[in-house]
Structures are given as structure tokens and as C-alpha cells.
Short mmCIF file of C-alpha atoms in Angstrom, two decimals:
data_model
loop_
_atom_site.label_atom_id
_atom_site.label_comp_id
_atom_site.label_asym_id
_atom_site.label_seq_id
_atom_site.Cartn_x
_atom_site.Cartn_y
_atom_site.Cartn_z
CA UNK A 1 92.37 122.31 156.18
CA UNK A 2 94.92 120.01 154.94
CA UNK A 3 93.44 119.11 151.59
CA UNK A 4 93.60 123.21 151.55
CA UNK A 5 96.52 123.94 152.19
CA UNK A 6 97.77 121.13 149.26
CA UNK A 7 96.46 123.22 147.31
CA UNK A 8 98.26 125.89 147.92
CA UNK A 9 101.55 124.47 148.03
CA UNK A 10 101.56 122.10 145.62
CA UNK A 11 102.66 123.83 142.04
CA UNK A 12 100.12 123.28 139.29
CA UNK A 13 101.70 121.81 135.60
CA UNK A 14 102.04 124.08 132.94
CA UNK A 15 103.85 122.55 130.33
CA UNK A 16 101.48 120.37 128.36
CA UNK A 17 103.05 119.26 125.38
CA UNK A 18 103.51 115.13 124.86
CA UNK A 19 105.59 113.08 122.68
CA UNK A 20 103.24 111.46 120.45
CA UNK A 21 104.05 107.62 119.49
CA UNK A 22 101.45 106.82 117.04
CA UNK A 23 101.75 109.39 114.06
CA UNK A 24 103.88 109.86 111.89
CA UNK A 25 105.88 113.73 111.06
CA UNK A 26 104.38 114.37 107.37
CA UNK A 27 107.05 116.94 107.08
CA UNK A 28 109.82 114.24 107.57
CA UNK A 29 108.13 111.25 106.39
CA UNK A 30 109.75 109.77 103.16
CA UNK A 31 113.62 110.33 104.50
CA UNK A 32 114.07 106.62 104.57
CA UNK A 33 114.17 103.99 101.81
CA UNK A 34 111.04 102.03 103.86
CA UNK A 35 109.49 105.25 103.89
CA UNK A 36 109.77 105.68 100.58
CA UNK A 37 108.86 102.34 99.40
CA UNK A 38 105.36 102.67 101.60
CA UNK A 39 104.56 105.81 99.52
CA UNK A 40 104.89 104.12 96.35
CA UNK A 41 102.79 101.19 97.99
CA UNK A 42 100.04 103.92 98.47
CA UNK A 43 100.09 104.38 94.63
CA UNK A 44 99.35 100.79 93.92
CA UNK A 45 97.01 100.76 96.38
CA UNK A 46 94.91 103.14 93.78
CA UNK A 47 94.18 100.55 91.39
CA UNK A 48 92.42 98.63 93.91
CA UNK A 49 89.44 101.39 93.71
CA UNK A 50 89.66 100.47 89.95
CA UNK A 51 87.94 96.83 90.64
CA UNK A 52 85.04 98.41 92.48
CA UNK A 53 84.31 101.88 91.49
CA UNK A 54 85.22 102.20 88.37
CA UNK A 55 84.41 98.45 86.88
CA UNK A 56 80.98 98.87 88.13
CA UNK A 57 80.42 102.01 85.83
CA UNK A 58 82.71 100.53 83.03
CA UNK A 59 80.37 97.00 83.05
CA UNK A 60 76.86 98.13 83.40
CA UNK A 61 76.83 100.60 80.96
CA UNK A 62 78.66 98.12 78.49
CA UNK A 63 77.35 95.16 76.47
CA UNK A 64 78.28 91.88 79.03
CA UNK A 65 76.64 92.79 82.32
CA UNK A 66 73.20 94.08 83.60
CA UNK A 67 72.40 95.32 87.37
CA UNK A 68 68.44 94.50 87.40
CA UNK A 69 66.52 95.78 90.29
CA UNK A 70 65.33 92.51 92.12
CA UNK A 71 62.31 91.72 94.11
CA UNK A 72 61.12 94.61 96.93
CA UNK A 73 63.07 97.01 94.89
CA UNK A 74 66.13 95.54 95.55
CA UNK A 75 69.47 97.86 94.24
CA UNK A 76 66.95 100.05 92.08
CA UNK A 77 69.28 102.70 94.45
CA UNK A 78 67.83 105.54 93.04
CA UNK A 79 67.61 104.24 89.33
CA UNK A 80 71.83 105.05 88.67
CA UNK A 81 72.23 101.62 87.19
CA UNK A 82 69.21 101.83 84.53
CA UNK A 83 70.83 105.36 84.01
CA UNK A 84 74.22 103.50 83.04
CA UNK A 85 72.31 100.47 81.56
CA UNK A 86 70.11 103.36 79.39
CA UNK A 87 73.12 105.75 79.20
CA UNK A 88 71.37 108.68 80.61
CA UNK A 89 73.68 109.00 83.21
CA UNK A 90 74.16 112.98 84.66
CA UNK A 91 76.82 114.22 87.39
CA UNK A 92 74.36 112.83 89.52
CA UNK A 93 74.72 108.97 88.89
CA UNK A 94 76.28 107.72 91.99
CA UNK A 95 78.59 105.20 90.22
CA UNK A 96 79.75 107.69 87.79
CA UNK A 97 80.51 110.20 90.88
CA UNK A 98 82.37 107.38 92.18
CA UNK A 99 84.45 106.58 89.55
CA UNK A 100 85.37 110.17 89.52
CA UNK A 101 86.58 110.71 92.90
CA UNK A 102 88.34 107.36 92.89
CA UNK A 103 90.69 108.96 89.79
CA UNK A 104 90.78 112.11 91.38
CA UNK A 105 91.79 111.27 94.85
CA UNK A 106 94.27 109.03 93.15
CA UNK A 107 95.86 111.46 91.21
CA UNK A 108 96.05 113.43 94.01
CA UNK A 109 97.73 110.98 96.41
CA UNK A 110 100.29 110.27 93.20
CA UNK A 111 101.31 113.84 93.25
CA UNK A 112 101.92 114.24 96.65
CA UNK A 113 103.89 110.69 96.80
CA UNK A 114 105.52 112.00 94.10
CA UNK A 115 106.85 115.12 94.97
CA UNK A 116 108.42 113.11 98.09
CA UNK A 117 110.25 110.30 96.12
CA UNK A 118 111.86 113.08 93.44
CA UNK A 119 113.70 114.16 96.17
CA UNK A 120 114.67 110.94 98.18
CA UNK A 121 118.54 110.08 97.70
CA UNK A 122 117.35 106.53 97.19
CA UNK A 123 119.18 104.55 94.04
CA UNK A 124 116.40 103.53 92.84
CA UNK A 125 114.51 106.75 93.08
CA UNK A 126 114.10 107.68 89.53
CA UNK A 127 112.06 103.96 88.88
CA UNK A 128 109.70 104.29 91.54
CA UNK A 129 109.22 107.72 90.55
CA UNK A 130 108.69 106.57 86.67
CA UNK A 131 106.37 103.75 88.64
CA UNK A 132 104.28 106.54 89.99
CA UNK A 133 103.79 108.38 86.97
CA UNK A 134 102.62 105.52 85.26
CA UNK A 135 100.31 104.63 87.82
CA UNK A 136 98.55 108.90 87.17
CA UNK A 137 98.94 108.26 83.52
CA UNK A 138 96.44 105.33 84.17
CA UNK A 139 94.01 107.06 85.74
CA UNK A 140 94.20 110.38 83.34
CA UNK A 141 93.44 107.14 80.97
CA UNK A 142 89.95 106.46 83.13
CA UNK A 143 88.97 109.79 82.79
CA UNK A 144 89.82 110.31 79.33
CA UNK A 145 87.45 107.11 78.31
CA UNK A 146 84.89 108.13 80.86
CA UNK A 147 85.03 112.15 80.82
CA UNK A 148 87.16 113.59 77.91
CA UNK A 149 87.73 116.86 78.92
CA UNK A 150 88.85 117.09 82.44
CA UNK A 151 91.26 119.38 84.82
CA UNK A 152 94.48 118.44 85.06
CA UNK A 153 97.17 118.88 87.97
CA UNK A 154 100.48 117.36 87.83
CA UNK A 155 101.96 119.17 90.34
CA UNK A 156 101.27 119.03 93.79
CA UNK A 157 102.47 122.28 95.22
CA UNK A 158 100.08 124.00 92.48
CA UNK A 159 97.28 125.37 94.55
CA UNK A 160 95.20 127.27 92.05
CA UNK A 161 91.81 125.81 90.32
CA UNK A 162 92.72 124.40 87.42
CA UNK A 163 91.07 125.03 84.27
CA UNK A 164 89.23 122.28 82.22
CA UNK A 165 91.44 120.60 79.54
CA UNK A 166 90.32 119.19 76.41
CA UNK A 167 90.32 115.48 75.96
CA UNK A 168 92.97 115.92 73.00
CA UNK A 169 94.84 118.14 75.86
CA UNK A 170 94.92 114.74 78.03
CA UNK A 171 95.09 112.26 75.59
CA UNK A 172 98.41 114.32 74.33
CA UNK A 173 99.59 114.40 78.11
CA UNK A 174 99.22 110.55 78.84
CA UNK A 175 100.72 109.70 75.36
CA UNK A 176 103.51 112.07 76.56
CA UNK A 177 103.98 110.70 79.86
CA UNK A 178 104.29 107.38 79.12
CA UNK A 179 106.78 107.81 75.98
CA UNK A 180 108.63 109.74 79.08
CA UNK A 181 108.95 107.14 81.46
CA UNK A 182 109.32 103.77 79.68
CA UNK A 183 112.66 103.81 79.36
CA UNK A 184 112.89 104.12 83.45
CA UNK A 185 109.86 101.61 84.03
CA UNK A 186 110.93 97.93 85.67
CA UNK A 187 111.62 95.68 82.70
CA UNK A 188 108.53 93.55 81.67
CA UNK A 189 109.48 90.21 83.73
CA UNK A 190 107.20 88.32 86.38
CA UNK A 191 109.83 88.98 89.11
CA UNK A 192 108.15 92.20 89.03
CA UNK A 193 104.51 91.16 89.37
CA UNK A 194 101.93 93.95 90.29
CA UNK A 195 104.26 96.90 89.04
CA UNK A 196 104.06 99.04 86.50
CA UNK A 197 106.50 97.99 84.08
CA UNK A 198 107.49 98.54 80.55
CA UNK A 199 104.96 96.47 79.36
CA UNK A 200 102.44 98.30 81.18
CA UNK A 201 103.63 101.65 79.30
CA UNK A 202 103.14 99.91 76.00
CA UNK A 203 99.82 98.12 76.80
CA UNK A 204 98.53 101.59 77.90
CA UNK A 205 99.98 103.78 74.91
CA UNK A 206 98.43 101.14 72.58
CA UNK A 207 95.30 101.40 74.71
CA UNK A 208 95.42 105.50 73.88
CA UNK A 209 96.14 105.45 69.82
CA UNK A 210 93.14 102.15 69.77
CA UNK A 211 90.92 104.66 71.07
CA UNK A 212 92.15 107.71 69.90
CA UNK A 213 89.47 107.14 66.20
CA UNK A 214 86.45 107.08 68.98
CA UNK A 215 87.67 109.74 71.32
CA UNK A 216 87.52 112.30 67.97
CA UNK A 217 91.37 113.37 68.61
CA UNK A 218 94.59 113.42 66.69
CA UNK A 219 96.81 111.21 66.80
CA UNK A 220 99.68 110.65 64.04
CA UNK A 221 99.51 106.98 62.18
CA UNK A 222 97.12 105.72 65.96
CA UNK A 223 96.92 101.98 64.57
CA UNK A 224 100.32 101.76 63.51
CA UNK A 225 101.26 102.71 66.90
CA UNK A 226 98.90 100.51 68.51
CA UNK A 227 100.71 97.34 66.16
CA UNK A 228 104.24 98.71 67.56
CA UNK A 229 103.79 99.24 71.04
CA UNK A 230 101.74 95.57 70.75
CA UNK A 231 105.07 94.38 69.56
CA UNK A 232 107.11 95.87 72.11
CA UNK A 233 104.85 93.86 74.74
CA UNK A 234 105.44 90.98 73.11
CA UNK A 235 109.14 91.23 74.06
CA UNK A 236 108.09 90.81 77.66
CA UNK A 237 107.90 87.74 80.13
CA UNK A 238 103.95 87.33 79.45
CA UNK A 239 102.18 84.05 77.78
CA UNK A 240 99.13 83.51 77.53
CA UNK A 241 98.03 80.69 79.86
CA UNK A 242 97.57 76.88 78.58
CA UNK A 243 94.14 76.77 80.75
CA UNK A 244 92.47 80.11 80.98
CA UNK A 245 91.01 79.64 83.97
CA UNK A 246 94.18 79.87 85.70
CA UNK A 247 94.00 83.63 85.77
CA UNK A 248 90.98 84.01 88.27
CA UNK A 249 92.74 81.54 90.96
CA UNK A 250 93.30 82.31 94.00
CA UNK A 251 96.70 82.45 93.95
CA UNK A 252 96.75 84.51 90.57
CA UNK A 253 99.81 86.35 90.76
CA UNK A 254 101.56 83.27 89.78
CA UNK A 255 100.05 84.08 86.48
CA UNK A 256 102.46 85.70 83.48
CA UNK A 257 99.03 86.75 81.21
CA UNK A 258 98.71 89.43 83.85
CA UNK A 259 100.65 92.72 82.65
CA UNK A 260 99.12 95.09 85.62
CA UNK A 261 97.15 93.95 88.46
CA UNK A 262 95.46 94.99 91.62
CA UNK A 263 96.79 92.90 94.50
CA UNK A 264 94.92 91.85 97.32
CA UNK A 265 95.80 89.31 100.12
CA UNK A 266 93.76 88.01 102.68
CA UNK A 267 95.42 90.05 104.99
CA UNK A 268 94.81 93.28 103.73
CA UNK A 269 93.91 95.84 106.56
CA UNK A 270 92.29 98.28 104.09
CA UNK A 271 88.57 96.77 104.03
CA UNK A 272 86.55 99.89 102.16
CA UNK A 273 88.97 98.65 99.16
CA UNK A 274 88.69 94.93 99.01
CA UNK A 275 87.03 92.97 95.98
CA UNK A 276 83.48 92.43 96.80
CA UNK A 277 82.26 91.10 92.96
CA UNK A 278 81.28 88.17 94.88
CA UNK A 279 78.94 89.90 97.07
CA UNK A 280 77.52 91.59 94.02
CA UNK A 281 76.50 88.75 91.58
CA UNK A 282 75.93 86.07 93.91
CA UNK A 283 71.98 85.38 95.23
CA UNK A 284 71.23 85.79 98.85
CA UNK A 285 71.14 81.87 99.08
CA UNK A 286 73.41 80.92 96.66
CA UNK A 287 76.35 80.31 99.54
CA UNK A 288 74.35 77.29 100.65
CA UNK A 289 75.21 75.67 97.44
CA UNK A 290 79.26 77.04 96.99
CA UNK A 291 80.18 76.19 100.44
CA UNK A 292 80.88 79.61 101.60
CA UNK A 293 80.72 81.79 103.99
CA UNK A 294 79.42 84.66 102.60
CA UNK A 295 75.72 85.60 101.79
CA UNK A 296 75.62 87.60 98.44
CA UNK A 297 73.72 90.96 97.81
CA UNK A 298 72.07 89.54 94.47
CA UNK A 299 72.92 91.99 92.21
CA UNK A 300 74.04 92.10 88.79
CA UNK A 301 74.40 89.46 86.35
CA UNK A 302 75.04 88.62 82.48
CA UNK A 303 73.26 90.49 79.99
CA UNK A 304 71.24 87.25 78.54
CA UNK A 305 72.37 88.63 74.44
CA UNK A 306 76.22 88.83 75.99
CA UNK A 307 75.99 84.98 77.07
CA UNK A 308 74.44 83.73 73.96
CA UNK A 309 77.57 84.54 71.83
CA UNK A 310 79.27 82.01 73.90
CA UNK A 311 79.53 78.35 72.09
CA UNK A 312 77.58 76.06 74.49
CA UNK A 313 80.97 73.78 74.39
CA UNK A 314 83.15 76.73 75.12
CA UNK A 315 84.71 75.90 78.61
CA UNK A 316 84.21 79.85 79.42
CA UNK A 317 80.93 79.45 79.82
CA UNK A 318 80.42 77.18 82.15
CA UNK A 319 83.78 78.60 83.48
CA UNK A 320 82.28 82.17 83.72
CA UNK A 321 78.65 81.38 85.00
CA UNK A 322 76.55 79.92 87.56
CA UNK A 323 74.03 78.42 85.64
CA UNK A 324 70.95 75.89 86.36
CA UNK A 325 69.35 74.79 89.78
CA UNK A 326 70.89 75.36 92.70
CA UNK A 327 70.78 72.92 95.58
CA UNK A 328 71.27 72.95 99.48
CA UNK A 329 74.30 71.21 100.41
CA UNK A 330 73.71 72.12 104.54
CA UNK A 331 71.17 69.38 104.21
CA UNK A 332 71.55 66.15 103.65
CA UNK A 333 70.32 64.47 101.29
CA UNK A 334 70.63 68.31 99.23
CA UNK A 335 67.73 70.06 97.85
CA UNK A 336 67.17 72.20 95.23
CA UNK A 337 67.42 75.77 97.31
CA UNK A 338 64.55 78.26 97.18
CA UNK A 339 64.78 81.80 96.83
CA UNK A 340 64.55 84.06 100.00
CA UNK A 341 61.72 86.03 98.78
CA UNK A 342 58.78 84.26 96.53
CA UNK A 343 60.03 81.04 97.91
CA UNK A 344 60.45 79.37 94.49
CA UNK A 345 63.63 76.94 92.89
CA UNK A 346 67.13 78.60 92.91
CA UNK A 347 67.14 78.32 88.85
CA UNK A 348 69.68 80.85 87.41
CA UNK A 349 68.39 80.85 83.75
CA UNK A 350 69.77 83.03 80.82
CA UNK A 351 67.33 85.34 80.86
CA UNK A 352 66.55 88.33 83.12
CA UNK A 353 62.10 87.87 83.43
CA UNK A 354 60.36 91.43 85.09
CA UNK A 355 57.97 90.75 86.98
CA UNK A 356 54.94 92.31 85.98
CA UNK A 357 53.25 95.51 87.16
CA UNK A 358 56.61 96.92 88.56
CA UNK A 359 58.42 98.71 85.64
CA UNK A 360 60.57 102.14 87.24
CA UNK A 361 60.36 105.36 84.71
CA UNK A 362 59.12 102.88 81.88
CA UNK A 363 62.19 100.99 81.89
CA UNK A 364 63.98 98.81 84.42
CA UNK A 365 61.78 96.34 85.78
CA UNK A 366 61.86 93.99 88.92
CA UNK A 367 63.24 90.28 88.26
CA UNK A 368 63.18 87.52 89.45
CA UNK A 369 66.15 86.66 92.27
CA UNK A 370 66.92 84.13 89.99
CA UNK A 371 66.56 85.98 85.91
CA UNK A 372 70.48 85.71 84.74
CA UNK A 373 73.44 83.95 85.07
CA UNK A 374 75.41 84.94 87.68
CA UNK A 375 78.87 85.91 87.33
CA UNK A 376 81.95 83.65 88.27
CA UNK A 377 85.62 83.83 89.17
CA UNK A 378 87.38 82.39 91.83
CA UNK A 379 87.91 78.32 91.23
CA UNK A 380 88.30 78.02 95.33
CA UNK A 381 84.56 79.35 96.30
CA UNK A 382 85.10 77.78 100.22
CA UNK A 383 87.89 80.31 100.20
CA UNK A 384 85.35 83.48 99.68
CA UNK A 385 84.70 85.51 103.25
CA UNK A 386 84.61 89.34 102.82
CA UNK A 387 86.69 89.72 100.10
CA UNK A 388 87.84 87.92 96.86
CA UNK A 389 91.64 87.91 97.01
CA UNK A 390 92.46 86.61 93.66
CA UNK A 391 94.75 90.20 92.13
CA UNK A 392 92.55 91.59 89.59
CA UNK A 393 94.33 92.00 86.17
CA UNK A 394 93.95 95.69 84.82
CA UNK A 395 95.58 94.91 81.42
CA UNK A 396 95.60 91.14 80.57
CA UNK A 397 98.44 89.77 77.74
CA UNK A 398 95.47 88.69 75.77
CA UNK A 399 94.03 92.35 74.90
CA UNK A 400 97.41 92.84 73.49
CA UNK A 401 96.91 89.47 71.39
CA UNK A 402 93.78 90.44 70.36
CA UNK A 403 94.60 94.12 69.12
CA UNK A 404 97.53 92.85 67.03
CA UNK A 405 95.31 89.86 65.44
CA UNK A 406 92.75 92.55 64.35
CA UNK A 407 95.00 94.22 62.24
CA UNK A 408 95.83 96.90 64.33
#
């Protein structure tokens, strides 16, 4: 009778709304200079799916690098990299898909971001929003190289399907865009490492008129304009670096070759984006011998006609490759590791040898766990876990070198 008559008497709560401690208003966020700065930070953030989604697509379909399906039928994955490797890639290849979402989701986070920072009352608004725009023109670059014609939205609050552009329609728009903004950009010095600078503009509008020839668009005196905006780089803090290999440390962003770089630190929070080229390349047994913690996936490695144009004395060669037997330093005395499956000598040789009687859609065969050199970057291998965190340079001083000493 008691526990009844609570019941009764005691009044019942109606009013059900909470404050809420762990979001964040999206209709307010961006009033603050912090705010803003995190936005922009979201933008950069973009390039990291540059290392991994599009690099993969970019590489294996190129001349330097071959993803071989390994023993058991190891990252044949549905035959999309003998697609790339073949180039009879559809809208179907998983790694192309990939690379487009990653330049479409990324265009689409820049144009919300950027809609917000236009109309922040922060000084330095009109920079980060020139950063921004830089940072779209980019990735209209990816798609341009991989796509051509593509749909293009530049404005965020523009809800309707957009139709397809031409690639001459986005080649025109990124050429635009940049010739817009450069005069806003950060100037080209290493105190501002991992932004998109001046010299990122020019780098990137010589990159357009280089390519413009194999695109098949227009483009008014292209080579001249790749020499001149060459020459504007060259006006920037960059050198080229007295040992090459200092580029691929660790601690890379000490470098001044780097013009544009994804940056990742060991810290980063954001693990469906972190560098995983070491899991890639590296054999399933090949941490035994580097000292590190991390087992590799064995995937791709050098295409064997790529490494041959190396000089055998040219240090980046060695510098670039795991090459010969590999031996077990968990024992002691070390021994020449064996593979996990066929249980033969860890011998990463040039070439890439199928193994017979397993050829997929008379074309990419099974190899060997050890066929290929494997590929090689970080000097500090004991440093590798889950992630490389060297910052991966996008546009390297050196391409600019090189396009100037060919004439153009």
C-alpha cells in the first residue's frame, strides 16, 4: 500500500531535454579563431588519404611498382591490381573507387570548411581561406589526371546534381584557381612547413600546363608556363638536400626539398588515415630481420625493368630496396629467415618468378613471397609500429628541378 500510494503522489518528470557536453553546435562552430584554425586542419588532413588511396592507384598502374598476387592467392582481391597493372580498370576497380571518393569527400569537406572561414572576422581569414582553395585545386588536379571529365561543385550551399564537366572545363578551373589565390598563399619559407604556400601554387600550375599536351586540352604557350612558374619556385626557401636520403627520415619535416606534405605524428588519433606503405611491401617475416614491431602484409614490390635502370653504385638503390637474404636476428647466432609459406630462404631477388600452374584470367600469376625487391623508406625501421610517421612529400623541390632541366 505504501509503494502505491508513492505512486500516486509522487509527480512523474516531463521535461527531458539535457545539456549535452560532448558535441559540438555545427551551426555555431567556427566563431572562434581555434575553431577556425581546426577547420582548416581538417583540410590538410585530406592529403593524408592521398598517401594511401590514391598512391596505390597512381603506382601500380605506373612503370616503378607491381602488386603480384602471392602464394594462397594472397591480395589477388578480386584481380583490381592486375586491372591497374593491365590498365583494364572499370568503375568497378576498388582502388580506382577509392581514389575517387577520397577526392570527392575532400572536396566536399573543403567546401563546407570553406564557406565557414569566408565569414570568420579572423585577420588572417582571407590566407587560410586561399589555403583551402589550394588544398580543392589539388584534388580537382587528382581527378583531372585520373578522370578528365568530372562534376564539379565549388559551392557548398549548391544542392542540385551537378552536371559532368569536361576535363578542359577543370583543367581551366584549377589553372584559374590557383592564378587566384597565389598572391594570398603563405610565402614559400620552411616556417610554414606542411601548408600550402606560394610555392605550392606554382609547383601545381606547372604540374597543369606539363600535362596539359597529354590531357588533349588548350592551354596558351603550356611549357613556357611550366619554365615560369618553375622559376617562381625557385624563389622559395627549398634546396635540394646534400644526402637524399634525408627526405624519408623520420623526422622529415625538417626537410626544405619538401614543397607540400602530408603530416603525420605518432600521435595521430585518426588511424583509418595513417601511412601503412610499410605494411604493404614488407614480407610477413621480414620484421624479424628490421627489428620491428610490425608484421608486413607482403604485398607489392618493384617492377624488376623499373630497378634495373638504377646504376648498381647508385646509393638509391640500395637506399630504396630491400634486397638479398634476409636473416633472423631474434636468434642468436642469426639465420637466414624462411618464408611463412613454402618454408624456403627469405631471398628478395629482382625478379618477380610465378609459380607455375596458377596464372588468374591469363595474366597475373602467383609469386613467390620473396620475387621483388621490396620497397624502402624510413632510415629508423625499430621506429615502425602501425604507422610510418615520416610526412609524405606531395610535391618534392626536385620535380621542379627536373621539369626546368628538361627544357620545359
Amino acid at each position: 500500500l505504501a509503494a502505491a500510494s508513492l505512486l500516486v503522489t509522487v509527480p512523474s518528470c516531463t521535461n527531458l531535454d539535457e545539456s549535452v557536453y560532448d558535441k559540438l553546435p555545427a551551426d555555431t562552430f567556427g566563431s572562434t579563431d581555434v575553431e577556425v584554425n581546426a577547420l582548416v586542419g581538417t583540410c590538410y588532413n585530406s592529403l593524408k588519404r592521398v598517401t594511401n588511396d590514391v598512391f596505390n592507384t597512381s603506382e601500380v598502374s605506373g612503370s616503378a611498382m607491381i602488386h603480384p598476387t602471392r602464394i594462397g592467392g594472397d591480395w589477388y582481391d578480386g584481380g583490381q591490381y592486375e586491372q591497374l597493372f593491365m590498365h583494364t580498370y572499370s568503375s568497378q576497380t576498388q582502388a580506382l573507387r577509392n581514389s575517387w571518393n577520397a577526392a570527392m569527400e575532400s572536396i566536399g569537406a573543403c567546401n563546407a570548411n570553406l564557406k565557414v572561414v569566408e565569414a570568420s572576422t579572423m585577420s588572417d581569414a582571407a590566407q587560410k581561406a586561399a589555403e583551402i582553395r589550394g588544398i580543392r585545386a589539388y584534388w580537382y588536379y587528382i581527378l583531372c589526371d585520373f578522370f578528365g571529365n568530372v562534376p564539379m561543385v565549388i559551392d557548398y550551399d549548391d544542392k542540385e546534381l551537378p552536371a559532368n564537366s569536361t576535363r578542359q572545363q577543370v583543367f581551366d578551373f584549377v589553372v584559374s584557381e590557383l592564378n587566384s589565390i597565389i598572391p594570398s598563399l603563405p610565402e614559400s619559407s620552411h616556417d610554414n612547413y606542411g601548408r600550402f604556400t606560394k610555392g605550392a601554387g606554382y609547383t601545381l600550375l606547372a604540374k597543369m600546363y606539363l600535362n596539359a599536351e597529354a590531357w588533349g586540352v588548350s592551354a596558351s604557350n603550356a611549357y613556357s608556363e611550366v619554365i615560369k612558374n618553375c622559376e617562381n619556385v625557385y624563389q622559395g626557401d627549398y634546396i635540394l638536400e646534400p644526402v637524399w636520403k634525408d627526405n624519408f627520415k623520420v623526422d622529415n619535416e625538417s626537410s626544405k626539398e619538401a614543397i607540400l606534405s602530408a603530416q603525420y605524428k605518432n600521435t595521430d588519433t585518426d588511424t583509418s588515415n595513417r601511412r601503412n606503405q610499410h605494411f604493404r611491401t614488407l614480407g610477413y617475416v621480414d620484421y624479424k630481420a628490421l627489428n620491428i614491431k610490425a608484421s608486413g602484409w607482403n604485398g607489392y614490390c618493384a617492377q624488376p625493368d623499373y630497378v634495373k635502370l638504377f646504376a648498381d653504385d647508385d646509393p638509391r638503390k640500395e637506399g630504396s630496396y630491400l634486397m638479398g637474404i634476409m636473416y633472423d636476428l631474434t636468434v642468436t647466432p642469426s639465420v637466414p629467415l624462411r618464408t611463412e609459406k613454402g618454408n624456403y630462404i627469405m631471398d628478395h631477388c629482382i625478379e618477380v618468378y610465378p609459380l607455375e600452374g596458377t596464372e588468374y584470367d591469363n595474366c597475373e600469376c602467383e609469386s613467390y613471397d620473396d620475387g621483388g625487391y621490396e620497397w624502402t623508406e624510413e632510415d629508423s625501421w625499430d621506429a615502425l609500429t602501425d604507422g610510418m610517421y615520416g610526412d609524405m612529400p606531395s610535391s618534392p623541390w626536385e620535380y621542379d628541378a627536373m621539369m626546368d632541366a628538361m627544357g620545359f
